[in-house]
Amino acid sequence: MNANPDALHAFMDAHPRVFVLTGAGISTGSGIPDYRDDQGAWKRSPPMTLQMFMSGEPARARYWARGMIGWRHFDAVQPNIAHRALAQLEKQGRVALLLTQNVDGLHEAAGSLNVVDLHGRIDRVRCMQCGDITRRDAMQRRLEDANPGWLSLNARIAPDGDADLDGVDFSTFAVPACTVCGGVLKPDVVFFGENVPRARVDTAWAHLERADAMLVVGSSLMVYSGYRFVLEASRKGLPIASVNRGVTRADPLITLKVEQGVEDALAPFA
């Protein structure tokens, strides 16, 4: 059912161990765009798939060129009051687990400790051959050193830390290889067409098993990797609250729906 924001306080007060799932809508207030409109439709072209990224140098040049431009803004984003509110609720012992579909690391920056980054973190880079992990800012320096002629470009930031570069020839863009083995470097995030690591999923299931309610913040739940946790919460008979503007995939399963801006709804908890 739809409800006013005061009902969210009553929901949180009634359930001391809440499993929280967040999506892109919690980070829009920090200047990171989301993917979908209030009807759940794509606002922009869907993200690059793993199969496309691994298909060859042209796809990877396109990705990393966009990423180099977008990172300059993305690296400077800060948590907003909604991130801080959830960190405060965790300090009060009221959050069983914070499972985020976002890759921006803003929950940890806000002070949340018990976080599972379901889709990984954009501030890390992983070699697809040897598995070596490096920092994204180190990759940024390598990208800029290898492509000085691209530094003057500016573009609108996109949801996952890249930028919307249209009508650009990427054939001259140089993509650095892994310094350990020479392999292909990829952001340490789960692309479409890639499986979420089993350990993350198992951790989330274990915490959901011990929770007494679920709160979904800023997610339309159109992606199954997050939606499945709502399905399981519903199967277990847990009350489910949602703070999100517009349609979600789980509307028939939601006990309490607060159609309000995420920051406004969560600010009283900060």
mmCIF file of C-alpha atoms in Angstrom:
data_model
loop_
_atom_site.group_PDB
_atom_site.id
_atom_site.type_symbol
_atom_site.label_atom_id
_atom_site.label_comp_id
_atom_site.label_asym_id
_atom_site.label_seq_id
_atom_site.Cartn_x
_atom_site.Cartn_y
_atom_site.Cartn_z
ATOM 1 C CA MET A 1 0.000 0.000 0.000
ATOM 2 C CA ASN A 2 1.054 3.647 -0.450
ATOM 3 C CA ALA A 3 1.709 5.511 2.769
ATOM 4 C CA ASN A 4 2.983 8.781 4.135
ATOM 5 C CA PRO A 5 6.552 9.016 5.428
ATOM 6 C CA ASP A 6 5.475 8.802 9.075
ATOM 7 C CA ALA A 7 4.507 5.200 8.444
ATOM 8 C CA LEU A 8 8.162 4.445 7.717
ATOM 9 C CA HIS A 9 9.078 5.409 11.281
ATOM 10 C CA ALA A 10 6.459 3.038 12.638
ATOM 11 C CA PHE A 11 7.739 0.283 10.343
ATOM 12 C CA MET A 12 11.333 0.730 11.500
ATOM 13 C CA ASP A 13 10.325 0.962 15.148
ATOM 14 C CA ALA A 14 8.342 -2.265 14.869
ATOM 15 C CA HIS A 15 11.168 -4.274 13.316
ATOM 16 C CA PRO A 16 14.566 -4.210 15.074
ATOM 17 C CA ARG A 17 16.486 -6.321 12.507
ATOM 18 C CA VAL A 18 15.859 -4.921 9.054
ATOM 19 C CA PHE A 19 17.495 -6.260 5.899
ATOM 20 C CA VAL A 20 18.122 -3.233 3.665
ATOM 21 C CA LEU A 21 18.481 -3.334 -0.122
ATOM 22 C CA THR A 22 19.469 -0.152 -1.961
ATOM 23 C CA GLY A 23 19.564 0.796 -5.618
ATOM 24 C CA ALA A 24 20.563 3.658 -7.886
ATOM 25 C CA GLY A 25 17.856 5.963 -6.541
ATOM 26 C CA ILE A 26 19.715 6.487 -3.269
ATOM 27 C CA SER A 27 22.728 7.981 -5.066
ATOM 28 C CA THR A 28 20.992 10.418 -7.423
ATOM 29 C CA GLY A 29 21.168 13.043 -4.676
ATOM 30 C CA SER A 30 24.956 12.669 -4.801
ATOM 31 C CA GLY A 31 24.986 13.523 -8.505
ATOM 32 C CA ILE A 32 25.065 9.992 -9.932
ATOM 33 C CA PRO A 33 22.306 9.390 -12.501
ATOM 34 C CA ASP A 34 19.992 6.403 -12.240
ATOM 35 C CA TYR A 35 19.059 3.981 -15.006
ATOM 36 C CA ARG A 36 15.270 4.006 -15.140
ATOM 37 C CA ASP A 37 12.299 6.355 -15.078
ATOM 38 C CA ASP A 38 9.377 6.132 -12.655
ATOM 39 C CA GLN A 39 7.744 3.514 -14.873
ATOM 40 C CA GLY A 40 10.810 1.261 -14.732
ATOM 41 C CA ALA A 41 11.858 1.919 -18.346
ATOM 42 C CA TRP A 42 15.462 2.592 -19.393
ATOM 43 C CA LYS A 43 16.401 6.273 -19.522
ATOM 44 C CA ARG A 44 19.466 5.499 -21.633
ATOM 45 C CA SER A 45 21.071 2.634 -23.496
ATOM 46 C CA PRO A 46 21.561 -0.436 -21.283
ATOM 47 C CA PRO A 47 25.065 -0.876 -19.843
ATOM 48 C CA MET A 48 27.751 -2.830 -21.674
ATOM 49 C CA THR A 49 27.532 -6.587 -21.252
ATOM 50 C CA LEU A 50 30.429 -8.812 -20.230
ATOM 51 C CA GLN A 51 30.274 -10.549 -23.605
ATOM 52 C CA MET A 52 30.622 -7.225 -25.424
ATOM 53 C CA PHE A 53 33.466 -6.050 -23.177
ATOM 54 C CA MET A 54 35.421 -9.256 -23.745
ATOM 55 C CA SER A 55 34.698 -9.346 -27.497
ATOM 56 C CA GLY A 56 37.745 -7.290 -28.438
ATOM 57 C CA GLU A 57 39.778 -4.111 -28.173
ATOM 58 C CA PRO A 58 37.193 -1.796 -29.845
ATOM 59 C CA ALA A 59 34.591 -2.454 -27.137
ATOM 60 C CA ARG A 60 37.137 -2.094 -24.336
ATOM 61 C CA ALA A 61 38.535 1.125 -25.834
ATOM 62 C CA ARG A 62 35.019 2.555 -25.932
ATOM 63 C CA TYR A 63 34.386 1.553 -22.318
ATOM 64 C CA TRP A 64 37.653 2.829 -20.880
ATOM 65 C CA ALA A 65 37.590 6.103 -22.856
ATOM 66 C CA ARG A 66 34.155 6.852 -21.446
ATOM 67 C CA GLY A 67 35.346 5.703 -18.032
ATOM 68 C CA MET A 68 38.392 7.963 -18.071
ATOM 69 C CA ILE A 69 36.239 11.028 -18.749
ATOM 70 C CA GLY A 70 33.501 10.085 -16.307
ATOM 71 C CA TRP A 71 35.826 9.120 -13.448
ATOM 72 C CA ARG A 72 36.918 12.715 -12.884
ATOM 73 C CA HIS A 73 33.413 13.538 -11.680
ATOM 74 C CA PHE A 74 32.554 10.160 -10.191
ATOM 75 C CA ASP A 75 35.623 10.100 -7.967
ATOM 76 C CA ALA A 76 34.522 13.348 -6.316
ATOM 77 C CA VAL A 77 30.958 12.345 -5.355
ATOM 78 C CA GLN A 78 30.062 12.300 -1.673
ATOM 79 C CA PRO A 79 27.417 10.435 0.356
ATOM 80 C CA ASN A 80 24.117 12.229 0.841
ATOM 81 C CA ILE A 81 21.815 12.321 3.832
ATOM 82 C CA ALA A 82 20.117 9.063 2.839
ATOM 83 C CA HIS A 83 23.449 7.185 2.954
ATOM 84 C CA ARG A 84 24.209 8.791 6.321
ATOM 85 C CA ALA A 85 20.777 7.880 7.669
ATOM 86 C CA LEU A 86 21.311 4.194 6.930
ATOM 87 C CA ALA A 87 24.756 4.353 8.528
ATOM 88 C CA GLN A 88 23.152 5.862 11.620
ATOM 89 C CA LEU A 89 20.499 3.144 11.732
ATOM 90 C CA GLU A 90 23.272 0.554 11.566
ATOM 91 C CA LYS A 91 25.065 2.211 14.508
ATOM 92 C CA GLN A 92 21.828 1.902 16.460
ATOM 93 C CA GLY A 93 21.777 -1.828 15.742
ATOM 94 C CA ARG A 94 18.651 -1.631 13.593
ATOM 95 C CA VAL A 95 20.110 -2.859 10.287
ATOM 96 C CA ALA A 96 20.813 -6.577 9.923
ATOM 97 C CA LEU A 97 22.648 -6.063 6.629
ATOM 98 C CA LEU A 98 22.917 -3.411 3.945
ATOM 99 C CA LEU A 99 22.904 -5.053 0.522
ATOM 100 C CA THR A 100 23.500 -2.546 -2.258
ATOM 101 C CA GLN A 101 23.134 -2.936 -6.000
ATOM 102 C CA ASN A 102 25.246 0.205 -6.425
ATOM 103 C CA VAL A 103 28.965 0.145 -7.214
ATOM 104 C CA ASP A 104 29.808 3.652 -5.961
ATOM 105 C CA GLY A 105 31.033 2.797 -2.434
ATOM 106 C CA LEU A 106 29.005 5.650 -0.927
ATOM 107 C CA HIS A 107 27.502 3.527 1.847
ATOM 108 C CA GLU A 108 30.967 2.717 3.171
ATOM 109 C CA ALA A 109 32.011 6.359 2.760
ATOM 110 C CA ALA A 110 29.012 7.353 4.878
ATOM 111 C CA GLY A 111 30.107 5.031 7.683
ATOM 112 C CA SER A 112 28.131 1.831 7.085
ATOM 113 C CA LEU A 113 30.228 -1.202 8.009
ATOM 114 C CA ASN A 114 28.048 -4.248 7.388
ATOM 115 C CA VAL A 115 27.708 -3.791 3.627
ATOM 116 C CA VAL A 116 27.607 -6.307 0.791
ATOM 117 C CA ASP A 117 28.357 -4.692 -2.562
ATOM 118 C CA LEU A 118 26.278 -7.120 -4.621
ATOM 119 C CA HIS A 119 27.573 -5.884 -7.968
ATOM 120 C CA GLY A 120 31.112 -5.018 -6.857
ATOM 121 C CA ARG A 121 32.935 -1.700 -6.583
ATOM 122 C CA ILE A 122 33.842 0.710 -9.387
ATOM 123 C CA ASP A 123 36.885 1.955 -7.437
ATOM 124 C CA ARG A 124 38.693 -1.354 -8.060
ATOM 125 C CA VAL A 125 40.040 -2.911 -11.263
ATOM 126 C CA ARG A 126 40.435 -6.659 -11.784
ATOM 127 C CA CYS A 127 42.550 -8.576 -14.281
ATOM 128 C CA MET A 128 40.410 -11.102 -16.127
ATOM 129 C CA GLN A 129 43.397 -13.417 -16.526
ATOM 130 C CA CYS A 130 45.302 -13.514 -13.227
ATOM 131 C CA GLY A 131 42.741 -11.899 -10.913
ATOM 132 C CA ASP A 132 45.065 -9.154 -9.675
ATOM 133 C CA ILE A 133 43.159 -6.273 -8.042
ATOM 134 C CA THR A 134 44.329 -2.669 -8.323
ATOM 135 C CA ARG A 135 42.841 0.701 -7.428
ATOM 136 C CA ARG A 136 40.764 2.548 -9.993
ATOM 137 C CA ASP A 137 42.626 5.805 -9.408
ATOM 138 C CA ALA A 138 45.878 4.058 -10.398
ATOM 139 C CA MET A 139 44.187 2.899 -13.593
ATOM 140 C CA GLN A 140 43.045 6.471 -14.170
ATOM 141 C CA ARG A 141 46.638 7.716 -14.085
ATOM 142 C CA ARG A 142 47.665 5.024 -16.581
ATOM 143 C CA LEU A 143 44.764 5.878 -18.880
ATOM 144 C CA GLU A 144 45.560 9.595 -18.800
ATOM 145 C CA ASP A 145 49.283 9.015 -19.367
ATOM 146 C CA ALA A 146 48.521 6.802 -22.366
ATOM 147 C CA ASN A 147 45.887 9.128 -23.857
ATOM 148 C CA PRO A 148 46.873 12.776 -23.235
ATOM 149 C CA GLY A 149 44.942 13.966 -26.270
ATOM 150 C CA TRP A 150 41.662 12.896 -24.701
ATOM 151 C CA LEU A 151 41.996 14.923 -21.507
ATOM 152 C CA SER A 152 40.239 17.975 -22.931
ATOM 153 C CA LEU A 153 37.016 16.056 -23.549
ATOM 154 C CA ASN A 154 34.044 16.533 -21.266
ATOM 155 C CA ALA A 155 30.760 14.663 -21.225
ATOM 156 C CA ARG A 156 27.733 13.991 -19.048
ATOM 157 C CA ILE A 157 28.382 11.418 -16.324
ATOM 158 C CA ALA A 158 26.611 8.076 -16.659
ATOM 159 C CA PRO A 159 25.352 5.802 -13.832
ATOM 160 C CA ASP A 160 28.361 3.493 -13.479
ATOM 161 C CA GLY A 161 31.185 5.997 -13.539
ATOM 162 C CA ASP A 162 31.594 6.374 -17.273
ATOM 163 C CA ALA A 163 30.388 9.218 -19.520
ATOM 164 C CA ASP A 164 28.191 9.671 -22.565
ATOM 165 C CA LEU A 165 30.658 10.189 -25.398
ATOM 166 C CA ASP A 166 28.724 10.192 -28.666
ATOM 167 C CA GLY A 167 30.089 10.360 -32.196
ATOM 168 C CA VAL A 168 33.672 9.735 -31.082
ATOM 169 C CA ASP A 169 36.205 7.514 -32.850
ATOM 170 C CA PHE A 170 37.679 5.256 -30.156
ATOM 171 C CA SER A 171 40.158 3.478 -32.458
ATOM 172 C CA THR A 172 43.104 5.577 -31.259
ATOM 173 C CA PHE A 173 42.386 5.140 -27.550
ATOM 174 C CA ALA A 174 45.047 3.041 -25.798
ATOM 175 C CA VAL A 175 43.924 0.671 -23.027
ATOM 176 C CA PRO A 176 46.638 -0.387 -20.558
ATOM 177 C CA ALA A 177 47.055 -4.085 -19.803
ATOM 178 C CA CYS A 178 47.600 -5.808 -16.465
ATOM 179 C CA THR A 179 51.068 -5.018 -15.101
ATOM 180 C CA VAL A 180 51.345 -8.529 -13.656
ATOM 181 C CA CYS A 181 50.423 -10.745 -16.599
ATOM 182 C CA GLY A 182 49.440 -8.508 -19.518
ATOM 183 C CA GLY A 183 45.818 -9.592 -19.291
ATOM 184 C CA VAL A 184 42.585 -7.672 -19.894
ATOM 185 C CA LEU A 185 41.654 -5.178 -17.173
ATOM 186 C CA LYS A 186 37.999 -4.714 -16.221
ATOM 187 C CA PRO A 187 36.291 -2.728 -13.458
ATOM 188 C CA ASP A 188 35.668 -5.016 -10.487
ATOM 189 C CA VAL A 189 31.918 -4.809 -11.024
ATOM 190 C CA VAL A 190 29.356 -7.317 -12.236
ATOM 191 C CA PHE A 191 28.451 -6.499 -15.825
ATOM 192 C CA PHE A 192 25.181 -7.584 -17.391
ATOM 193 C CA GLY A 193 25.663 -11.209 -18.433
ATOM 194 C CA GLU A 194 28.085 -11.865 -15.560
ATOM 195 C CA ASN A 195 27.278 -13.834 -12.413
ATOM 196 C CA VAL A 196 27.374 -12.289 -8.942
ATOM 197 C CA PRO A 197 30.087 -14.054 -6.894
ATOM 198 C CA ARG A 198 28.553 -16.868 -4.851
ATOM 199 C CA ALA A 199 30.051 -15.702 -1.537
ATOM 200 C CA ARG A 200 28.217 -12.365 -1.712
ATOM 201 C CA VAL A 201 24.911 -14.041 -2.420
ATOM 202 C CA ASP A 202 25.401 -16.574 0.386
ATOM 203 C CA THR A 203 26.200 -13.803 2.874
ATOM 204 C CA ALA A 204 23.048 -11.950 1.894
ATOM 205 C CA TRP A 205 20.866 -15.060 2.178
ATOM 206 C CA ALA A 206 22.250 -15.783 5.648
ATOM 207 C CA HIS A 207 21.419 -12.295 6.905
ATOM 208 C CA LEU A 208 17.977 -12.321 5.311
ATOM 209 C CA GLU A 209 17.279 -15.558 7.174
ATOM 210 C CA ARG A 210 17.842 -13.732 10.484
ATOM 211 C CA ALA A 211 16.001 -10.514 9.583
ATOM 212 C CA ASP A 212 12.479 -9.674 10.717
ATOM 213 C CA ALA A 213 11.646 -7.214 7.900
ATOM 214 C CA MET A 214 13.034 -5.833 4.650
ATOM 215 C CA LEU A 215 13.473 -2.242 3.476
ATOM 216 C CA VAL A 216 14.094 -1.439 -0.199
ATOM 217 C CA VAL A 217 15.482 2.043 -0.892
ATOM 218 C CA GLY A 218 15.766 3.637 -4.323
ATOM 219 C CA SER A 219 15.337 0.543 -6.466
ATOM 220 C CA SER A 220 12.764 -0.377 -9.097
ATOM 221 C CA LEU A 221 13.931 -3.999 -8.626
ATOM 222 C CA MET A 222 13.857 -4.597 -12.377
ATOM 223 C CA VAL A 223 17.143 -6.525 -12.166
ATOM 224 C CA TYR A 224 16.632 -10.051 -10.883
ATOM 225 C CA SER A 225 19.832 -10.121 -8.808
ATOM 226 C CA GLY A 226 18.149 -7.761 -6.326
ATOM 227 C CA TYR A 227 14.520 -8.722 -6.905
ATOM 228 C CA ARG A 228 15.138 -12.316 -5.823
ATOM 229 C CA PHE A 229 15.775 -11.156 -2.254
ATOM 230 C CA VAL A 230 12.357 -9.501 -2.153
ATOM 231 C CA LEU A 231 10.813 -12.699 -3.498
ATOM 232 C CA GLU A 232 12.456 -14.668 -0.700
ATOM 233 C CA ALA A 233 11.450 -12.136 1.955
ATOM 234 C CA SER A 234 7.870 -12.382 0.741
ATOM 235 C CA ARG A 235 8.014 -16.179 0.724
ATOM 236 C CA LYS A 236 9.186 -16.076 4.342
ATOM 237 C CA GLY A 237 6.304 -13.774 5.263
ATOM 238 C CA LEU A 238 8.515 -10.802 6.160
ATOM 239 C CA PRO A 239 6.987 -7.303 6.003
ATOM 240 C CA ILE A 240 8.542 -5.353 3.100
ATOM 241 C CA ALA A 241 8.760 -1.553 2.913
ATOM 242 C CA SER A 242 9.816 0.379 -0.184
ATOM 243 C CA VAL A 243 10.979 3.973 -0.533
ATOM 244 C CA ASN A 244 10.948 4.734 -4.244
ATOM 245 C CA ARG A 245 9.210 7.034 -6.683
ATOM 246 C CA GLY A 246 7.111 5.195 -9.249
ATOM 247 C CA VAL A 247 6.628 1.581 -10.232
ATOM 248 C CA THR A 248 8.700 -1.291 -8.871
ATOM 249 C CA ARG A 249 8.750 -4.887 -10.037
ATOM 250 C CA ALA A 250 7.767 -6.003 -6.531
ATOM 251 C CA ASP A 251 4.731 -3.747 -6.012
ATOM 252 C CA PRO A 252 2.383 -6.714 -5.407
ATOM 253 C CA LEU A 253 4.697 -7.992 -2.644
ATOM 254 C CA ILE A 254 5.269 -4.709 -0.804
ATOM 255 C CA THR A 255 3.622 -4.142 2.570
ATOM 256 C CA LEU A 256 4.418 -0.429 2.841
ATOM 257 C CA LYS A 257 5.233 1.820 -0.107
ATOM 258 C CA VAL A 258 6.514 5.348 0.465
ATOM 259 C CA GLU A 259 6.525 7.238 -2.833
ATOM 260 C CA GLN A 260 8.769 10.070 -1.755
ATOM 261 C CA GLY A 261 12.277 11.225 -2.527
ATOM 262 C CA VAL A 262 14.772 8.964 -0.794
ATOM 263 C CA GLU A 263 16.619 11.799 0.930
ATOM 264 C CA ASP A 264 13.424 13.366 2.267
ATOM 265 C CA ALA A 265 12.113 10.042 3.520
ATOM 266 C CA LEU A 266 15.318 8.989 5.283
ATOM 267 C CA ALA A 267 16.534 12.362 6.551
ATOM 268 C CA PRO A 268 14.727 12.022 9.921
ATOM 269 C CA PHE A 269 16.812 8.925 10.671
ATOM 270 C CA ALA A 270 20.163 10.664 10.107
#
